[in-house]
Amino acid sequence: MIRGDKMISLEKRYENFKSTIEECGSYLLLEDDDTIKHNLFEEFSIDIISFLHEDTLNLFLDEGMIDNDILEKSIELRNAYLELERIPDMLNVETVKTSEKWKNILRKSDEISELLYW
């Protein structure tokens, strides 16, 4: 991955992957609306495109930074979020707090966080 004229190291990409996972989680249900909006609709929505991309995840898998379980859950998380993102009515804080689909996304992120070992 290139930013400007520099390649981002694998370690930095992994740090960004972990940060992306941390932007989303059940803890957000206890946060104020502005934090939820910022984390999910400003940070996570952008970061998930790059740092949970299947090519990036496969690099981490090849280097032993994640296992197959983390790979599969990360792909599921990305796909579930991208599916919700296509439905404008799902992209608001109230829906995050009440929708079972959103709660599943938050829980999936929690599961991935607990599995990270590198």
PDB file of C-alpha atoms in Angstrom:
ATOM      1  CA  MET A   1       0.000   0.000   0.000  1.00  0.00           C
ATOM      2  CA  ILE A   2       1.381   3.377  -0.984  1.00  0.00           C
ATOM      3  CA  ARG A   3       0.813   6.711   0.712  1.00  0.00           C
ATOM      4  CA  GLY A   4       2.456   9.525  -1.178  1.00  0.00           C
ATOM      5  CA  ASP A   5       5.699   8.066  -2.441  1.00  0.00           C
ATOM      6  CA  LYS A   6       6.272   5.661   0.461  1.00  0.00           C
ATOM      7  CA  MET A   7       5.229   2.074   0.992  1.00  0.00           C
ATOM      8  CA  ILE A   8       3.586   1.373   4.311  1.00  0.00           C
ATOM      9  CA  SER A   9       5.434  -1.425   6.093  1.00  0.00           C
ATOM     10  CA  LEU A  10       3.644  -4.651   6.885  1.00  0.00           C
ATOM     11  CA  GLU A  11       3.911  -3.871  10.597  1.00  0.00           C
ATOM     12  CA  LYS A  12       2.299  -0.458  10.093  1.00  0.00           C
ATOM     13  CA  ARG A  13      -0.485  -2.040   8.032  1.00  0.00           C
ATOM     14  CA  TYR A  14      -1.072  -4.503  10.859  1.00  0.00           C
ATOM     15  CA  GLU A  15      -1.214  -1.640  13.386  1.00  0.00           C
ATOM     16  CA  ASN A  16      -3.787   0.041  11.134  1.00  0.00           C
ATOM     17  CA  PHE A  17      -5.729  -3.233  10.913  1.00  0.00           C
ATOM     18  CA  LYS A  18      -5.828  -3.463  14.714  1.00  0.00           C
ATOM     19  CA  SER A  19      -6.859   0.186  15.002  1.00  0.00           C
ATOM     20  CA  THR A  20      -9.661  -0.427  12.521  1.00  0.00           C
ATOM     21  CA  ILE A  21     -10.960  -3.332  14.609  1.00  0.00           C
ATOM     22  CA  GLU A  22     -10.774  -1.142  17.728  1.00  0.00           C
ATOM     23  CA  GLU A  23     -12.859   1.594  16.060  1.00  0.00           C
ATOM     24  CA  CYS A  24     -15.804  -0.801  16.126  1.00  0.00           C
ATOM     25  CA  GLY A  25     -17.064  -2.875  19.042  1.00  0.00           C
ATOM     26  CA  SER A  26     -19.839  -3.365  21.572  1.00  0.00           C
ATOM     27  CA  TYR A  27     -18.228  -0.728  23.791  1.00  0.00           C
ATOM     28  CA  LEU A  28     -19.654   1.864  21.372  1.00  0.00           C
ATOM     29  CA  LEU A  29     -23.150   1.176  22.726  1.00  0.00           C
ATOM     30  CA  LEU A  30     -22.000   2.876  25.947  1.00  0.00           C
ATOM     31  CA  GLU A  31     -20.499   5.888  24.162  1.00  0.00           C
ATOM     32  CA  ASP A  32     -22.139   9.181  23.240  1.00  0.00           C
ATOM     33  CA  ASP A  33     -23.708   9.673  19.824  1.00  0.00           C
ATOM     34  CA  ASP A  34     -20.826  11.776  18.501  1.00  0.00           C
ATOM     35  CA  THR A  35     -18.292   9.043  19.314  1.00  0.00           C
ATOM     36  CA  ILE A  36     -20.432   6.383  17.647  1.00  0.00           C
ATOM     37  CA  LYS A  37     -20.900   8.560  14.568  1.00  0.00           C
ATOM     38  CA  HIS A  38     -17.193   9.414  14.365  1.00  0.00           C
ATOM     39  CA  ASN A  39     -15.911   5.876  14.905  1.00  0.00           C
ATOM     40  CA  LEU A  40     -18.295   4.055  12.589  1.00  0.00           C
ATOM     41  CA  PHE A  41     -19.189   6.539   9.887  1.00  0.00           C
ATOM     42  CA  GLU A  42     -15.966   8.525   9.599  1.00  0.00           C
ATOM     43  CA  GLU A  43     -13.080   6.256  10.674  1.00  0.00           C
ATOM     44  CA  PHE A  44     -14.238   2.640  10.347  1.00  0.00           C
ATOM     45  CA  SER A  45     -16.079   3.202   7.063  1.00  0.00           C
ATOM     46  CA  ILE A  46     -12.860   4.385   5.413  1.00  0.00           C
ATOM     47  CA  ASP A  47     -10.329   2.143   7.152  1.00  0.00           C
ATOM     48  CA  ILE A  48     -12.267  -1.067   6.523  1.00  0.00           C
ATOM     49  CA  ILE A  49     -11.750  -0.644   2.768  1.00  0.00           C
ATOM     50  CA  SER A  50      -7.950  -0.876   2.998  1.00  0.00           C
ATOM     51  CA  PHE A  51      -7.061  -2.589   6.232  1.00  0.00           C
ATOM     52  CA  LEU A  52      -9.682  -5.344   6.094  1.00  0.00           C
ATOM     53  CA  HIS A  53      -9.234  -5.916   2.366  1.00  0.00           C
ATOM     54  CA  GLU A  54      -8.810  -9.585   1.568  1.00  0.00           C
ATOM     55  CA  ASP A  55      -5.379  -9.034  -0.044  1.00  0.00           C
ATOM     56  CA  THR A  56      -4.121  -7.287   3.094  1.00  0.00           C
ATOM     57  CA  LEU A  57      -5.576  -9.988   5.332  1.00  0.00           C
ATOM     58  CA  ASN A  58      -3.919 -12.699   3.233  1.00  0.00           C
ATOM     59  CA  LEU A  59      -0.558 -10.946   3.645  1.00  0.00           C
ATOM     60  CA  PHE A  60      -1.058 -11.048   7.422  1.00  0.00           C
ATOM     61  CA  LEU A  61      -2.022 -14.721   7.214  1.00  0.00           C
ATOM     62  CA  ASP A  62       1.052 -15.568   5.125  1.00  0.00           C
ATOM     63  CA  GLU A  63       3.275 -13.834   7.694  1.00  0.00           C
ATOM     64  CA  GLY A  64       1.624 -15.591  10.650  1.00  0.00           C
ATOM     65  CA  MET A  65       0.205 -12.343  12.022  1.00  0.00           C
ATOM     66  CA  ILE A  66      -3.353 -13.712  11.923  1.00  0.00           C
ATOM     67  CA  ASP A  67      -4.822 -17.182  11.658  1.00  0.00           C
ATOM     68  CA  ASN A  68      -7.628 -18.516   9.463  1.00  0.00           C
ATOM     69  CA  ASP A  69     -10.265 -17.770  12.107  1.00  0.00           C
ATOM     70  CA  ILE A  70      -9.267 -14.092  12.262  1.00  0.00           C
ATOM     71  CA  LEU A  71      -9.111 -13.982   8.453  1.00  0.00           C
ATOM     72  CA  GLU A  72     -12.622 -15.396   8.064  1.00  0.00           C
ATOM     73  CA  LYS A  73     -14.144 -13.210  10.785  1.00  0.00           C
ATOM     74  CA  SER A  74     -12.467 -10.111   9.340  1.00  0.00           C
ATOM     75  CA  ILE A  75     -13.861 -10.837   5.888  1.00  0.00           C
ATOM     76  CA  GLU A  76     -17.305 -11.419   7.417  1.00  0.00           C
ATOM     77  CA  LEU A  77     -17.051  -8.126   9.322  1.00  0.00           C
ATOM     78  CA  ARG A  78     -16.037  -6.195   6.216  1.00  0.00           C
ATOM     79  CA  ASN A  79     -18.789  -7.728   4.095  1.00  0.00           C
ATOM     80  CA  ALA A  80     -21.466  -7.181   6.754  1.00  0.00           C
ATOM     81  CA  TYR A  81     -20.490  -3.529   7.115  1.00  0.00           C
ATOM     82  CA  LEU A  82     -20.360  -2.922   3.363  1.00  0.00           C
ATOM     83  CA  GLU A  83     -23.796  -4.523   3.016  1.00  0.00           C
ATOM     84  CA  LEU A  84     -25.268  -2.185   5.657  1.00  0.00           C
ATOM     85  CA  GLU A  85     -23.530   0.800   4.128  1.00  0.00           C
ATOM     86  CA  ARG A  86     -25.651   0.352   0.988  1.00  0.00           C
ATOM     87  CA  ILE A  87     -28.840   0.943   3.017  1.00  0.00           C
ATOM     88  CA  PRO A  88     -29.059   4.661   3.891  1.00  0.00           C
ATOM     89  CA  ASP A  89     -31.616   4.066   6.672  1.00  0.00           C
ATOM     90  CA  MET A  90     -29.063   1.904   8.505  1.00  0.00           C
ATOM     91  CA  LEU A  91     -26.423   4.637   8.697  1.00  0.00           C
ATOM     92  CA  ASN A  92     -27.445   6.493  11.826  1.00  0.00           C
ATOM     93  CA  VAL A  93     -26.649   6.278  15.511  1.00  0.00           C
ATOM     94  CA  GLU A  94     -30.151   5.225  16.581  1.00  0.00           C
ATOM     95  CA  THR A  95     -30.050   2.241  14.236  1.00  0.00           C
ATOM     96  CA  VAL A  96     -26.600   1.276  15.537  1.00  0.00           C
ATOM     97  CA  LYS A  97     -28.096   1.142  19.037  1.00  0.00           C
ATOM     98  CA  THR A  98     -31.221  -0.827  18.099  1.00  0.00           C
ATOM     99  CA  SER A  99     -30.549  -2.964  15.026  1.00  0.00           C
ATOM    100  CA  GLU A 100     -29.589  -6.591  15.450  1.00  0.00           C
ATOM    101  CA  LYS A 101     -27.511  -6.343  12.258  1.00  0.00           C
ATOM    102  CA  TRP A 102     -25.421  -3.576  13.817  1.00  0.00           C
ATOM    103  CA  LYS A 103     -25.092  -5.483  17.082  1.00  0.00           C
ATOM    104  CA  ASN A 104     -23.801  -8.477  15.107  1.00  0.00           C
ATOM    105  CA  ILE A 105     -21.165  -6.257  13.484  1.00  0.00           C
ATOM    106  CA  LEU A 106     -20.111  -4.854  16.862  1.00  0.00           C
ATOM    107  CA  ARG A 107     -19.903  -8.369  18.355  1.00  0.00           C
ATOM    108  CA  LYS A 108     -17.907  -9.651  15.362  1.00  0.00           C
ATOM    109  CA  SER A 109     -15.384  -6.875  15.954  1.00  0.00           C
ATOM    110  CA  ASP A 110     -15.226  -7.870  19.645  1.00  0.00           C
ATOM    111  CA  GLU A 111     -14.563 -11.487  18.646  1.00  0.00           C
ATOM    112  CA  ILE A 112     -11.715 -10.466  16.354  1.00  0.00           C
ATOM    113  CA  SER A 113     -10.179  -8.238  19.049  1.00  0.00           C
ATOM    114  CA  GLU A 114     -10.150 -11.147  21.485  1.00  0.00           C
ATOM    115  CA  LEU A 115      -8.431 -13.419  18.950  1.00  0.00           C
ATOM    116  CA  LEU A 116      -5.592 -11.063  17.991  1.00  0.00           C
ATOM    117  CA  TYR A 117      -2.238 -12.363  19.175  1.00  0.00           C
ATOM    118  CA  TRP A 118       0.454 -10.522  17.215  1.00  0.00           C
TER     119      TRP A 118
END
